[in-house]
Amino acid sequence: MALPTPTISASANRDCPSRRPKMIKLLRILVPSVLLTAFAPVNAQQTLRMAFVAPPPVWGPIADQFAKEVADRTKGELKVQSFGGGQLGSLPQNYAGLRTGQVDMMLADTGTLALAKGGKDFNALFAPYVFRDNAHFKAFMNSPAFREMLAPVEKDAGFKYVGYVSDRAPRQLTTANRKVLKPEDMKGLKVRVPETPTILEVMKAWGASPTPIPAAELYLAMKQGLVDGQDNGFDAIAGAKYYEVQKFAMRLDYVQSGLMVLMAADKWNRLTPAQQKAMTEAAAETEKWASKMTWETADKSISVLKANGMEIVEPDLAPFRKSAEEVLRRLDGEMWSKGTLQKIQAVR
């Protein structure tokens, strides 16, 4: 005959005061442990998905170098996996993805910060000829003025600016069948440009019909005649083999920019301080390698374009600058806060 299982009632616990200190002591040990586990930073091995819209041959080497630097500095705790060519969506979708968690990281042009929530003032970064040269642009990116503009956008858009990872060669203009020597020569040209309002407005002022098309679809669009031309640096033009569908390359040097890495704020906040430090150091180290490679590649690319039948055209830039300046004066205080251009141009 089975014996009944003895039970201890709540009243029995109350009647045994010797057990209560032991229970309280146990809870003091267990509760903090549970809370620490629930809210501990992520330090187990994890994979972070990094999106970019450029064709993989163009930005892929930079993304790979950054991933290598991160893996080395975190001893394999963090793995950055790249998805180029718009695999994870367009630029606006990538920015939205940082907020929703669909994208962990993003490799993008600095000027695209204008597409982020609250990023209106960053329209000025893509203002044609706002920077005197690349040295001026780099000085601004390292200035308190840039950090002042960035801080509220990081908060509103839900991302962390990890760092600057590469210079970009200045933007040029290519066309399939028309040589451009002055703004009037662009009348009616369908030109693919980035989805940034400032470039759209200036292209219109130059007489072109700006047509935003995802970077991943650009080659085919030019091949099929959906657009007549596009704007990119010489390195990107050669890397994407646009010389196969374009004839003329006009050296306008009209936009100075670079590449940056952004990370979803939620993901960033879950990293340990050591991992965060590794990320920023990885960006800085990547920039040394990538910027050097960019300028070397841009110089070599001119020869590549010529060897593949493109004609390099050197227009007088004065009419282009004058027209752009007129547009920027009109947009000041409308497309960005009044005084933003002056802050940028004051940086030395």
Coordinates of C-alpha atoms in Angstrom, one line a residue:
M1 CA 0.0 0.0 0.0
A2 CA 1.5 3.3 -1.1
L3 CA 2.0 5.9 1.5
P4 CA 0.6 9.4 0.9
T5 CA 3.1 12.0 -0.2
P6 CA 3.6 14.5 2.7
T7 CA 2.7 18.1 1.9
I8 CA 3.8 21.3 3.6
S9 CA 1.1 23.9 3.8
A10 CA 1.6 27.7 3.7
S11 CA 0.7 27.8 7.3
A12 CA 3.5 25.3 8.0
N13 CA 6.0 27.6 6.4
R14 CA 4.7 30.4 8.6
D15 CA 5.1 28.2 11.6
C16 CA 8.8 27.4 10.7
P17 CA 10.6 30.7 11.0
S18 CA 13.9 29.0 10.5
R19 CA 13.1 28.4 6.8
R20 CA 12.3 32.0 6.0
P21 CA 15.8 33.5 6.2
K22 CA 17.0 30.7 3.9
M23 CA 14.3 31.4 1.3
I24 CA 15.0 35.2 1.4
K25 CA 18.7 34.5 1.0
L26 CA 18.0 32.2 -2.0
L27 CA 15.8 34.9 -3.7
R28 CA 18.5 37.5 -3.2
I29 CA 20.9 35.3 -5.1
L30 CA 18.5 34.1 -7.9
V31 CA 16.6 37.3 -8.8
P32 CA 19.6 39.5 -9.7
S33 CA 21.0 36.6 -11.7
V34 CA 17.8 36.3 -13.7
L35 CA 17.6 40.0 -14.4
L36 CA 21.2 40.2 -15.5
T37 CA 20.7 37.3 -17.9
A38 CA 17.6 38.9 -19.4
F39 CA 19.2 42.3 -20.0
A40 CA 22.8 41.4 -20.5
P41 CA 24.6 42.8 -23.6
V42 CA 24.9 40.4 -26.5
N43 CA 28.4 38.9 -26.5
A44 CA 27.8 35.5 -28.0
Q45 CA 28.8 35.0 -31.6
Q46 CA 26.3 36.7 -33.9
T47 CA 25.9 37.6 -37.6
L48 CA 25.0 41.2 -38.6
R49 CA 23.4 41.8 -41.9
M50 CA 24.8 44.9 -43.7
A51 CA 22.9 46.3 -46.7
F52 CA 24.2 48.4 -49.6
V53 CA 22.6 49.4 -52.9
A54 CA 25.7 49.7 -55.2
P55 CA 26.6 46.7 -57.4
P56 CA 28.8 44.3 -55.3
P57 CA 31.9 44.8 -57.5
V58 CA 31.9 48.5 -56.7
W59 CA 31.4 48.6 -52.9
G60 CA 31.9 44.9 -52.1
P61 CA 35.7 45.1 -51.5
I62 CA 35.1 47.9 -48.9
A63 CA 32.3 45.9 -47.2
D64 CA 34.6 42.9 -47.1
Q65 CA 37.5 44.8 -45.6
F66 CA 35.2 46.2 -42.9
A67 CA 33.8 42.8 -42.1
K68 CA 37.4 41.4 -41.8
E69 CA 38.4 44.2 -39.4
V70 CA 35.4 43.6 -37.2
A71 CA 36.0 39.8 -37.1
D72 CA 39.6 40.3 -36.2
R73 CA 38.9 42.9 -33.5
T74 CA 36.1 40.8 -31.9
K75 CA 37.9 37.5 -32.2
G76 CA 35.0 36.2 -34.3
E77 CA 32.3 37.2 -31.9
L78 CA 30.8 39.5 -34.6
K79 CA 30.4 38.5 -38.2
V80 CA 29.3 41.1 -40.8
Q81 CA 27.5 39.6 -43.7
S82 CA 27.1 41.9 -46.7
F83 CA 24.0 42.1 -49.0
G84 CA 24.9 44.3 -52.0
G85 CA 23.1 45.4 -55.1
G86 CA 19.9 46.3 -53.3
Q87 CA 19.2 42.7 -52.1
L88 CA 17.7 44.1 -48.9
G89 CA 15.8 46.9 -50.6
S90 CA 16.3 50.5 -51.8
L91 CA 17.9 53.3 -49.8
P92 CA 14.7 54.5 -48.2
Q93 CA 13.8 50.9 -47.4
N94 CA 17.2 50.3 -45.8
Y95 CA 16.9 53.4 -43.6
A96 CA 13.4 52.2 -42.6
G97 CA 14.9 48.7 -42.0
L98 CA 17.3 50.1 -39.4
R99 CA 14.4 51.3 -37.4
T100 CA 12.3 48.2 -37.7
G101 CA 15.1 45.7 -37.3
Q102 CA 14.9 44.2 -40.8
V103 CA 18.4 45.6 -41.5
D104 CA 21.2 45.4 -38.9
M105 CA 23.7 47.7 -40.6
M106 CA 24.0 49.8 -43.7
L107 CA 26.9 50.9 -46.0
A108 CA 25.8 54.1 -47.7
D109 CA 26.9 57.4 -49.1
T110 CA 27.1 60.2 -46.5
G111 CA 24.8 62.3 -48.6
T112 CA 22.0 59.8 -48.2
L113 CA 21.6 60.9 -44.5
A114 CA 19.0 63.3 -46.0
L115 CA 16.7 60.3 -46.5
A116 CA 16.7 59.5 -42.8
K117 CA 14.0 60.6 -40.5
G118 CA 14.8 64.2 -39.4
G119 CA 17.7 64.3 -41.9
K120 CA 16.5 67.4 -43.9
D121 CA 19.7 69.4 -43.3
F122 CA 21.8 66.7 -44.9
N123 CA 20.4 67.6 -48.3
A124 CA 23.1 70.2 -48.2
L125 CA 25.8 67.5 -48.4
F126 CA 24.7 66.5 -51.9
A127 CA 24.5 70.2 -53.0
P128 CA 26.6 70.4 -56.1
Y129 CA 29.9 72.3 -55.6
V130 CA 29.1 73.0 -51.9
F131 CA 32.5 71.5 -51.1
R132 CA 35.6 73.2 -52.5
D133 CA 37.3 69.8 -52.9
N134 CA 37.8 66.4 -51.2
A135 CA 40.0 67.9 -48.4
H136 CA 37.2 70.4 -47.5
F137 CA 34.7 67.5 -47.5
K138 CA 36.9 65.4 -45.2
A139 CA 37.4 68.3 -42.9
F140 CA 33.7 68.8 -42.5
M141 CA 33.1 65.1 -41.8
N142 CA 35.5 65.3 -38.9
S143 CA 34.1 68.6 -37.6
P144 CA 31.9 69.6 -34.6
A145 CA 29.5 71.0 -37.2
F146 CA 28.9 67.5 -38.7
R147 CA 28.4 66.0 -35.2
E148 CA 26.0 68.7 -34.3
M149 CA 23.9 68.0 -37.4
L150 CA 24.1 64.2 -36.9
A151 CA 23.1 63.9 -33.2
P152 CA 19.3 64.6 -33.5
V153 CA 19.1 62.5 -36.7
E154 CA 20.7 59.4 -35.0
K155 CA 18.1 59.7 -32.2
D156 CA 15.0 60.3 -34.5
A157 CA 16.0 57.7 -37.1
G158 CA 17.0 55.0 -34.7
F159 CA 20.6 54.3 -35.9
K160 CA 24.2 54.8 -34.7
Y161 CA 26.8 56.3 -36.9
V162 CA 29.6 53.8 -36.6
G163 CA 32.1 55.7 -38.8
Y164 CA 33.4 56.9 -42.1
V165 CA 34.9 54.1 -44.1
S166 CA 36.0 55.5 -47.5
D167 CA 36.3 58.5 -49.7
R168 CA 34.4 58.4 -52.9
A169 CA 35.7 59.7 -56.2
P170 CA 33.8 62.9 -57.3
R171 CA 30.6 62.4 -59.3
Q172 CA 30.9 62.7 -63.0
L173 CA 28.3 62.5 -65.9
T174 CA 28.2 59.9 -68.6
T175 CA 25.9 59.7 -71.6
A176 CA 25.3 57.2 -74.4
N177 CA 25.2 59.5 -77.4
R178 CA 25.7 63.2 -76.4
K179 CA 28.8 65.2 -75.5
V180 CA 28.0 67.8 -72.8
L181 CA 30.2 70.9 -72.8
K182 CA 27.7 73.3 -71.0
P183 CA 24.5 73.0 -69.0
E184 CA 22.4 73.7 -72.1
D185 CA 23.7 70.6 -73.7
M186 CA 21.8 68.5 -71.1
K187 CA 18.4 69.7 -72.2
G188 CA 16.1 66.7 -72.4
L189 CA 18.7 64.1 -71.3
K190 CA 17.2 61.4 -69.1
V191 CA 19.9 61.0 -66.4
R192 CA 19.8 58.5 -63.6
V193 CA 20.7 60.2 -60.3
P194 CA 20.5 59.3 -56.6
E195 CA 17.2 59.7 -54.8
T196 CA 18.4 63.0 -53.3
P197 CA 16.4 66.2 -53.8
T198 CA 19.3 68.6 -54.2
I199 CA 20.8 66.7 -57.1
L200 CA 17.4 66.4 -58.7
E201 CA 16.9 70.1 -58.5
V202 CA 20.3 71.0 -59.9
M203 CA 19.9 68.5 -62.8
K204 CA 16.6 70.1 -63.7
A205 CA 18.2 73.5 -63.7
W206 CA 20.9 72.2 -66.0
G207 CA 18.1 71.1 -68.4
A208 CA 18.2 67.3 -67.7
S209 CA 15.3 65.1 -66.9
P210 CA 16.5 63.4 -63.7
T211 CA 15.3 59.8 -63.3
P212 CA 15.9 57.9 -60.0
I213 CA 16.5 54.2 -60.7
P214 CA 17.8 51.7 -58.2
A215 CA 21.6 51.2 -58.7
A216 CA 21.1 47.5 -59.2
E217 CA 18.9 48.2 -62.2
L218 CA 21.0 51.0 -63.8
Y219 CA 23.1 49.0 -66.2
L220 CA 20.0 47.3 -67.8
A221 CA 18.1 50.6 -67.9
M222 CA 20.9 52.2 -69.9
K223 CA 21.3 49.2 -72.2
Q224 CA 17.6 49.3 -72.9
G225 CA 17.6 53.1 -73.5
L226 CA 15.3 53.9 -70.5
V227 CA 17.8 56.5 -69.5
D228 CA 20.5 58.3 -71.5
G229 CA 23.1 58.6 -68.8
Q230 CA 24.1 58.5 -65.2
D231 CA 26.4 60.2 -62.6
N232 CA 29.0 58.3 -60.6
G233 CA 32.8 58.4 -59.9
F234 CA 35.2 57.1 -62.5
D235 CA 35.9 54.1 -60.3
A236 CA 32.3 53.1 -60.1
I237 CA 31.8 53.7 -63.8
A238 CA 34.6 51.3 -64.7
G239 CA 33.8 48.8 -61.9
A240 CA 30.2 48.4 -63.1
K241 CA 31.3 48.3 -66.8
Y242 CA 29.1 51.2 -67.8
Y243 CA 31.5 51.8 -70.6
E244 CA 29.7 48.9 -72.4
V245 CA 26.5 51.1 -72.7
Q246 CA 27.9 54.7 -72.5
K247 CA 30.1 56.7 -74.8
F248 CA 31.0 60.0 -73.2
A249 CA 32.3 60.8 -69.7
M250 CA 32.1 64.4 -68.7
R251 CA 34.5 65.4 -65.8
L252 CA 32.2 67.7 -63.7
D253 CA 33.6 66.8 -60.2
Y254 CA 30.3 68.2 -59.0
V255 CA 29.6 66.2 -55.8
Q256 CA 32.2 65.3 -53.1
S257 CA 31.1 62.5 -50.7
G258 CA 32.2 59.3 -48.9
L259 CA 30.9 56.1 -47.5
M260 CA 29.8 55.5 -44.0
V261 CA 28.5 52.6 -41.9
L262 CA 25.3 52.9 -39.9
M263 CA 24.0 50.4 -37.4
A264 CA 20.5 49.9 -35.9
A265 CA 20.5 51.6 -32.5
D266 CA 18.9 48.6 -30.8
K267 CA 21.7 46.3 -32.1
W268 CA 24.4 48.8 -31.2
N269 CA 23.1 49.2 -27.6
R270 CA 23.2 45.4 -27.2
L271 CA 26.9 45.2 -28.0
T272 CA 29.4 45.2 -25.2
P273 CA 31.6 48.3 -24.8
A274 CA 34.5 46.3 -26.2
Q275 CA 32.5 45.3 -29.2
Q276 CA 31.4 48.9 -29.8
K277 CA 35.0 50.1 -29.6
A278 CA 36.0 47.3 -32.1
M279 CA 33.3 48.5 -34.5
T280 CA 34.5 52.1 -34.5
E281 CA 38.1 51.1 -34.8
A282 CA 37.2 48.7 -37.7
A283 CA 35.7 51.7 -39.5
A284 CA 38.7 53.9 -39.0
E285 CA 41.1 51.2 -40.1
T286 CA 39.0 50.4 -43.2
E287 CA 39.0 54.0 -44.2
K288 CA 42.8 54.1 -44.4
W289 CA 42.8 51.1 -46.8
A290 CA 39.7 52.0 -48.7
S291 CA 40.4 55.7 -49.4
K292 CA 43.8 54.9 -50.7
M293 CA 42.3 52.1 -52.9
T294 CA 39.6 54.5 -54.1
W295 CA 41.9 57.2 -55.4
E296 CA 44.3 54.7 -57.0
T297 CA 41.4 52.9 -58.7
A298 CA 39.8 56.2 -59.9
D299 CA 43.1 57.2 -61.5
K300 CA 43.5 53.8 -63.2
S301 CA 39.8 53.8 -64.2
I302 CA 40.2 56.7 -66.6
S303 CA 42.6 54.6 -68.6
V304 CA 40.2 51.6 -68.4
L305 CA 37.3 53.8 -69.8
K306 CA 39.5 55.1 -72.6
A307 CA 40.6 51.6 -73.5
N308 CA 37.0 50.5 -73.8
G309 CA 36.0 53.3 -76.1
M310 CA 34.8 56.0 -73.9
E311 CA 35.7 59.6 -74.6
I312 CA 36.7 61.7 -71.5
V313 CA 35.4 65.2 -71.9
E314 CA 36.7 68.2 -69.9
P315 CA 34.0 70.9 -69.9
D316 CA 34.5 74.4 -68.5
L317 CA 33.0 74.1 -65.0
A318 CA 32.2 77.8 -64.5
P319 CA 28.7 77.7 -66.1
F320 CA 27.8 74.5 -64.2
R321 CA 29.0 76.1 -60.9
K322 CA 27.1 79.4 -61.5
S323 CA 23.8 77.5 -62.3
A324 CA 24.2 75.3 -59.3
E325 CA 24.8 78.3 -57.0
E326 CA 21.6 80.0 -58.2
V327 CA 19.7 76.8 -57.3
L328 CA 21.3 76.6 -53.9
R329 CA 20.4 80.2 -53.1
R330 CA 16.8 79.4 -54.0
L331 CA 16.7 76.3 -51.8
D332 CA 18.4 77.8 -48.8
G333 CA 16.0 77.7 -45.9
E334 CA 13.7 75.5 -47.7
M335 CA 15.5 72.2 -48.4
W336 CA 17.7 72.6 -45.3
S337 CA 17.8 75.0 -42.4
K338 CA 18.9 78.5 -43.3
G339 CA 22.6 78.9 -42.4
T340 CA 23.5 75.2 -43.0
L341 CA 25.5 76.0 -46.2
Q342 CA 27.4 78.7 -44.4
K343 CA 28.3 76.3 -41.6
I344 CA 29.6 73.8 -44.2
Q345 CA 31.5 76.4 -46.2
A346 CA 33.1 77.9 -43.0
V347 CA 34.9 74.6 -42.2
R348 CA 38.6 74.8 -43.0

